[in-house]
């Protein structure tokens, strides 16, 4: 499915393990409960797509676009999300354990009840990003965009900042 335009299609419940969705256009596509285990969706556009309860375990999602997408209760264990644009997306209850989140845009994203475990979490967030009930462990720092500029927050300051926003996340010291 490399480069195909599947916008608006309903692929819910599909089993697409080890498939290639590289640069595919999946705008507004229904992908509820799909299984993309070990697939490659690098550069794919999932804007406005519904990936509720999707299995994205070990999927390469580098440079993918999830603007306004729904990934509620999705499983992103050990997924690669380098350079992902997930602004205004919903990741409520999503499992992001062991995922690489580097240069990801989470401005306005709902991460409530999300579970992280030893995640690299070098993401960009804003004051609208929701961390209520987010739990687990991660490595920072993150970039906070505010009206008057941006600020890098890491370590104990990041842990405190997340707690102030309803998260229960322990920030780990960088390895190496």
PDB file of C-alpha atoms in Angstrom:
ATOM      1  CA  UNK A   1       0.000   0.000   0.000  1.00  0.00           C
ATOM      2  CA  UNK A   2       3.037   2.213  -0.446  1.00  0.00           C
ATOM      3  CA  UNK A   3       1.928   5.685  -1.479  1.00  0.00           C
ATOM      4  CA  UNK A   4      -1.714   4.683  -2.019  1.00  0.00           C
ATOM      5  CA  UNK A   5      -4.570   7.058  -1.261  1.00  0.00           C
ATOM      6  CA  UNK A   6      -6.934   5.198   1.065  1.00  0.00           C
ATOM      7  CA  UNK A   7      -8.542   8.358   2.453  1.00  0.00           C
ATOM      8  CA  UNK A   8     -12.012   7.827   3.861  1.00  0.00           C
ATOM      9  CA  UNK A   9     -11.865   4.030   3.530  1.00  0.00           C
ATOM     10  CA  UNK A  10     -13.073   1.719   6.292  1.00  0.00           C
ATOM     11  CA  UNK A  11     -10.331  -0.805   7.070  1.00  0.00           C
ATOM     12  CA  UNK A  12     -11.555  -1.468  10.614  1.00  0.00           C
ATOM     13  CA  UNK A  13     -10.608  -4.828  12.079  1.00  0.00           C
ATOM     14  CA  UNK A  14      -8.084  -5.520   9.310  1.00  0.00           C
ATOM     15  CA  UNK A  15      -4.968  -7.560   9.964  1.00  0.00           C
ATOM     16  CA  UNK A  16      -2.062  -5.895   8.178  1.00  0.00           C
ATOM     17  CA  UNK A  17       0.917  -7.322  10.058  1.00  0.00           C
ATOM     18  CA  UNK A  18       4.301  -6.565   8.466  1.00  0.00           C
ATOM     19  CA  UNK A  19       2.640  -4.424   5.782  1.00  0.00           C
ATOM     20  CA  UNK A  20       4.007  -1.374   4.001  1.00  0.00           C
ATOM     21  CA  UNK A  21       1.976   1.828   4.334  1.00  0.00           C
ATOM     22  CA  UNK A  22       4.956   4.086   3.624  1.00  0.00           C
ATOM     23  CA  UNK A  23       3.769   7.527   2.436  1.00  0.00           C
ATOM     24  CA  UNK A  24       0.172   6.264   2.206  1.00  0.00           C
ATOM     25  CA  UNK A  25      -2.643   8.799   2.486  1.00  0.00           C
ATOM     26  CA  UNK A  26      -5.122   7.612   5.136  1.00  0.00           C
ATOM     27  CA  UNK A  27      -6.897  10.909   5.850  1.00  0.00           C
ATOM     28  CA  UNK A  28     -10.160  10.297   7.688  1.00  0.00           C
ATOM     29  CA  UNK A  29      -9.774   6.531   7.298  1.00  0.00           C
ATOM     30  CA  UNK A  30     -11.456   4.207   9.815  1.00  0.00           C
ATOM     31  CA  UNK A  31      -8.831   1.867  11.208  1.00  0.00           C
ATOM     32  CA  UNK A  32     -10.636   0.825  14.388  1.00  0.00           C
ATOM     33  CA  UNK A  33      -9.024  -2.255  15.921  1.00  0.00           C
ATOM     34  CA  UNK A  34      -6.576  -2.834  13.047  1.00  0.00           C
ATOM     35  CA  UNK A  35      -3.411  -4.872  13.615  1.00  0.00           C
ATOM     36  CA  UNK A  36      -0.329  -3.310  12.019  1.00  0.00           C
ATOM     37  CA  UNK A  37       2.260  -5.279  14.038  1.00  0.00           C
ATOM     38  CA  UNK A  38       5.786  -4.623  12.699  1.00  0.00           C
ATOM     39  CA  UNK A  39       4.474  -2.635   9.740  1.00  0.00           C
ATOM     40  CA  UNK A  40       6.097   0.390   8.162  1.00  0.00           C
ATOM     41  CA  UNK A  41       3.989   3.542   7.911  1.00  0.00           C
ATOM     42  CA  UNK A  42       6.820   6.044   7.637  1.00  0.00           C
ATOM     43  CA  UNK A  43       5.555   9.348   6.268  1.00  0.00           C
ATOM     44  CA  UNK A  44       1.930   8.168   6.141  1.00  0.00           C
ATOM     45  CA  UNK A  45      -0.817  10.763   6.630  1.00  0.00           C
ATOM     46  CA  UNK A  46      -3.388   9.627   9.209  1.00  0.00           C
ATOM     47  CA  UNK A  47      -4.928  13.106   9.700  1.00  0.00           C
ATOM     48  CA  UNK A  48      -8.403  12.750  11.183  1.00  0.00           C
ATOM     49  CA  UNK A  49      -8.210   8.930  11.044  1.00  0.00           C
ATOM     50  CA  UNK A  50      -9.828   6.734  13.712  1.00  0.00           C
ATOM     51  CA  UNK A  51      -7.291   4.252  15.090  1.00  0.00           C
ATOM     52  CA  UNK A  52      -9.213   3.451  18.279  1.00  0.00           C
ATOM     53  CA  UNK A  53      -7.862   0.218  19.838  1.00  0.00           C
ATOM     54  CA  UNK A  54      -5.384  -0.232  16.964  1.00  0.00           C
ATOM     55  CA  UNK A  55      -2.353  -2.454  17.506  1.00  0.00           C
ATOM     56  CA  UNK A  56       0.662  -0.448  16.360  1.00  0.00           C
ATOM     57  CA  UNK A  57       3.232  -2.567  18.192  1.00  0.00           C
ATOM     58  CA  UNK A  58       6.750  -2.124  16.776  1.00  0.00           C
ATOM     59  CA  UNK A  59       5.420  -0.048  13.872  1.00  0.00           C
ATOM     60  CA  UNK A  60       7.701   2.490  12.198  1.00  0.00           C
ATOM     61  CA  UNK A  61       5.651   5.697  12.226  1.00  0.00           C
ATOM     62  CA  UNK A  62       8.569   8.093  11.691  1.00  0.00           C
ATOM     63  CA  UNK A  63       7.474  11.384  10.074  1.00  0.00           C
ATOM     64  CA  UNK A  64       3.820  10.257  10.017  1.00  0.00           C
ATOM     65  CA  UNK A  65       1.005  12.776  10.457  1.00  0.00           C
ATOM     66  CA  UNK A  66      -1.772  12.162  13.019  1.00  0.00           C
ATOM     67  CA  UNK A  67      -3.255  15.687  13.170  1.00  0.00           C
ATOM     68  CA  UNK A  68      -6.675  15.393  14.808  1.00  0.00           C
ATOM     69  CA  UNK A  69      -6.555  11.578  14.693  1.00  0.00           C
ATOM     70  CA  UNK A  70      -8.105   9.340  17.354  1.00  0.00           C
ATOM     71  CA  UNK A  71      -5.747   6.749  18.850  1.00  0.00           C
ATOM     72  CA  UNK A  72      -7.717   6.094  22.032  1.00  0.00           C
ATOM     73  CA  UNK A  73      -6.689   2.828  23.743  1.00  0.00           C
ATOM     74  CA  UNK A  74      -4.246   2.085  20.909  1.00  0.00           C
ATOM     75  CA  UNK A  75      -1.195  -0.068  21.586  1.00  0.00           C
ATOM     76  CA  UNK A  76       2.015   1.697  20.507  1.00  0.00           C
ATOM     77  CA  UNK A  77       4.460  -0.487  22.459  1.00  0.00           C
ATOM     78  CA  UNK A  78       7.985  -0.121  21.034  1.00  0.00           C
ATOM     79  CA  UNK A  79       6.724   1.970  18.113  1.00  0.00           C
ATOM     80  CA  UNK A  80       9.032   4.521  16.508  1.00  0.00           C
ATOM     81  CA  UNK A  81       7.465   7.982  16.352  1.00  0.00           C
ATOM     82  CA  UNK A  82      10.366  10.207  15.297  1.00  0.00           C
ATOM     83  CA  UNK A  83       9.195  13.531  13.851  1.00  0.00           C
ATOM     84  CA  UNK A  84       5.486  12.649  14.177  1.00  0.00           C
ATOM     85  CA  UNK A  85       2.885  15.419  14.044  1.00  0.00           C
ATOM     86  CA  UNK A  86       0.166  14.324  16.486  1.00  0.00           C
ATOM     87  CA  UNK A  87      -1.111  17.828  17.194  1.00  0.00           C
ATOM     88  CA  UNK A  88      -4.725  17.933  18.409  1.00  0.00           C
ATOM     89  CA  UNK A  89      -4.846  14.117  18.374  1.00  0.00           C
ATOM     90  CA  UNK A  90      -6.570  11.999  21.022  1.00  0.00           C
ATOM     91  CA  UNK A  91      -4.405   9.350  22.687  1.00  0.00           C
ATOM     92  CA  UNK A  92      -6.616   8.694  25.704  1.00  0.00           C
ATOM     93  CA  UNK A  93      -5.615   5.463  27.422  1.00  0.00           C
ATOM     94  CA  UNK A  94      -2.988   4.727  24.782  1.00  0.00           C
ATOM     95  CA  UNK A  95      -0.082   2.427  25.686  1.00  0.00           C
ATOM     96  CA  UNK A  96       3.153   4.159  24.629  1.00  0.00           C
ATOM     97  CA  UNK A  97       5.491   1.817  26.485  1.00  0.00           C
ATOM     98  CA  UNK A  98       9.052   1.689  25.187  1.00  0.00           C
ATOM     99  CA  UNK A  99       8.132   3.918  22.242  1.00  0.00           C
ATOM    100  CA  UNK A 100      10.574   6.456  20.838  1.00  0.00           C
ATOM    101  CA  UNK A 101       8.973   9.886  20.850  1.00  0.00           C
ATOM    102  CA  UNK A 102      11.628  12.222  19.473  1.00  0.00           C
ATOM    103  CA  UNK A 103      10.782  15.566  17.852  1.00  0.00           C
ATOM    104  CA  UNK A 104       7.080  14.670  18.068  1.00  0.00           C
ATOM    105  CA  UNK A 105       4.491  17.457  18.077  1.00  0.00           C
ATOM    106  CA  UNK A 106       1.873  16.907  20.798  1.00  0.00           C
ATOM    107  CA  UNK A 107       0.489  20.450  20.928  1.00  0.00           C
ATOM    108  CA  UNK A 108      -3.173  20.283  21.925  1.00  0.00           C
ATOM    109  CA  UNK A 109      -3.025  16.486  22.209  1.00  0.00           C
ATOM    110  CA  UNK A 110      -5.091  14.549  24.747  1.00  0.00           C
ATOM    111  CA  UNK A 111      -2.749  12.150  26.560  1.00  0.00           C
ATOM    112  CA  UNK A 112      -5.136  11.547  29.464  1.00  0.00           C
ATOM    113  CA  UNK A 113      -4.833   8.073  30.987  1.00  0.00           C
ATOM    114  CA  UNK A 114      -1.940   7.250  28.585  1.00  0.00           C
ATOM    115  CA  UNK A 115       0.625   4.779  29.909  1.00  0.00           C
ATOM    116  CA  UNK A 116       4.345   5.338  29.323  1.00  0.00           C
ATOM    117  CA  UNK A 117       7.219   3.112  30.368  1.00  0.00           C
ATOM    118  CA  UNK A 118      10.821   4.169  29.818  1.00  0.00           C
ATOM    119  CA  UNK A 119       9.810   6.297  26.853  1.00  0.00           C
ATOM    120  CA  UNK A 120      12.084   8.783  25.221  1.00  0.00           C
ATOM    121  CA  UNK A 121       9.775  11.801  25.451  1.00  0.00           C
ATOM    122  CA  UNK A 122      11.480  14.651  23.590  1.00  0.00           C
ATOM    123  CA  UNK A 123       8.229  16.176  22.413  1.00  0.00           C
ATOM    124  CA  UNK A 124       6.723  19.607  21.904  1.00  0.00           C
ATOM    125  CA  UNK A 125       3.604  20.401  23.938  1.00  0.00           C
ATOM    126  CA  UNK A 126       1.561  23.476  24.767  1.00  0.00           C
ATOM    127  CA  UNK A 127      -0.774  24.572  27.530  1.00  0.00           C
ATOM    128  CA  UNK A 128      -3.668  22.715  25.840  1.00  0.00           C
ATOM    129  CA  UNK A 129      -1.916  19.322  25.961  1.00  0.00           C
ATOM    130  CA  UNK A 130      -3.803  17.132  28.471  1.00  0.00           C
ATOM    131  CA  UNK A 131      -1.760  14.907  30.832  1.00  0.00           C
ATOM    132  CA  UNK A 132      -4.556  14.051  33.309  1.00  0.00           C
ATOM    133  CA  UNK A 133      -4.084  10.494  34.574  1.00  0.00           C
ATOM    134  CA  UNK A 134      -1.011   9.838  32.412  1.00  0.00           C
ATOM    135  CA  UNK A 135       1.185   7.349  34.282  1.00  0.00           C
ATOM    136  CA  UNK A 136       4.520   5.578  34.102  1.00  0.00           C
ATOM    137  CA  UNK A 137       8.126   6.562  33.459  1.00  0.00           C
ATOM    138  CA  UNK A 138       9.856   8.561  30.753  1.00  0.00           C
ATOM    139  CA  UNK A 139      13.036  10.328  29.734  1.00  0.00           C
ATOM    140  CA  UNK A 140      12.747  14.033  28.923  1.00  0.00           C
ATOM    141  CA  UNK A 141      13.149  16.831  28.295  1.00  0.00           C
ATOM    142  CA  UNK A 142      10.151  18.281  26.515  1.00  0.00           C
ATOM    143  CA  UNK A 143       9.609  21.656  24.871  1.00  0.00           C
ATOM    144  CA  UNK A 144       6.713  23.716  26.199  1.00  0.00           C
ATOM    145  CA  UNK A 145       5.328  26.303  23.787  1.00  0.00           C
ATOM    146  CA  UNK A 146       3.691  29.262  25.500  1.00  0.00           C
ATOM    147  CA  UNK A 147       2.324  32.557  24.216  1.00  0.00           C
ATOM    148  CA  UNK A 148       5.486  34.314  25.363  1.00  0.00           C
ATOM    149  CA  UNK A 149       7.955  31.791  23.931  1.00  0.00           C
ATOM    150  CA  UNK A 150       9.141  28.285  24.619  1.00  0.00           C
ATOM    151  CA  UNK A 151      10.807  26.535  27.529  1.00  0.00           C
ATOM    152  CA  UNK A 152      12.646  23.240  27.870  1.00  0.00           C
ATOM    153  CA  UNK A 153      11.577  21.261  30.940  1.00  0.00           C
ATOM    154  CA  UNK A 154      13.410  18.161  32.138  1.00  0.00           C
ATOM    155  CA  UNK A 155      14.321  16.079  35.170  1.00  0.00           C
ATOM    156  CA  UNK A 156      12.657  16.840  38.495  1.00  0.00           C
ATOM    157  CA  UNK A 157      11.125  20.017  37.035  1.00  0.00           C
ATOM    158  CA  UNK A 158       9.372  17.967  34.337  1.00  0.00           C
ATOM    159  CA  UNK A 159       8.124  15.460  36.895  1.00  0.00           C
ATOM    160  CA  UNK A 160       6.715  18.269  39.053  1.00  0.00           C
ATOM    161  CA  UNK A 161       5.197  20.024  35.997  1.00  0.00           C
ATOM    162  CA  UNK A 162       3.428  16.813  34.875  1.00  0.00           C
ATOM    163  CA  UNK A 163       2.072  16.208  38.401  1.00  0.00           C
ATOM    164  CA  UNK A 164       0.672  19.749  38.454  1.00  0.00           C
ATOM    165  CA  UNK A 165      -1.268  18.767  35.308  1.00  0.00           C
ATOM    166  CA  UNK A 166      -2.694  15.573  36.791  1.00  0.00           C
ATOM    167  CA  UNK A 167      -0.073  13.119  35.578  1.00  0.00           C
ATOM    168  CA  UNK A 168       1.610  10.480  37.726  1.00  0.00           C
ATOM    169  CA  UNK A 169       4.862  10.146  35.804  1.00  0.00           C
ATOM    170  CA  UNK A 170       8.379   9.580  37.096  1.00  0.00           C
ATOM    171  CA  UNK A 171      11.092  11.208  34.994  1.00  0.00           C
ATOM    172  CA  UNK A 172      14.158   9.014  34.669  1.00  0.00           C
ATOM    173  CA  UNK A 173      17.739  10.183  34.321  1.00  0.00           C
ATOM    174  CA  UNK A 174      19.167   9.862  30.838  1.00  0.00           C
ATOM    175  CA  UNK A 175      21.069   6.729  30.060  1.00  0.00           C
ATOM    176  CA  UNK A 176      24.709   7.070  29.094  1.00  0.00           C
TER     177      UNK A 176
END
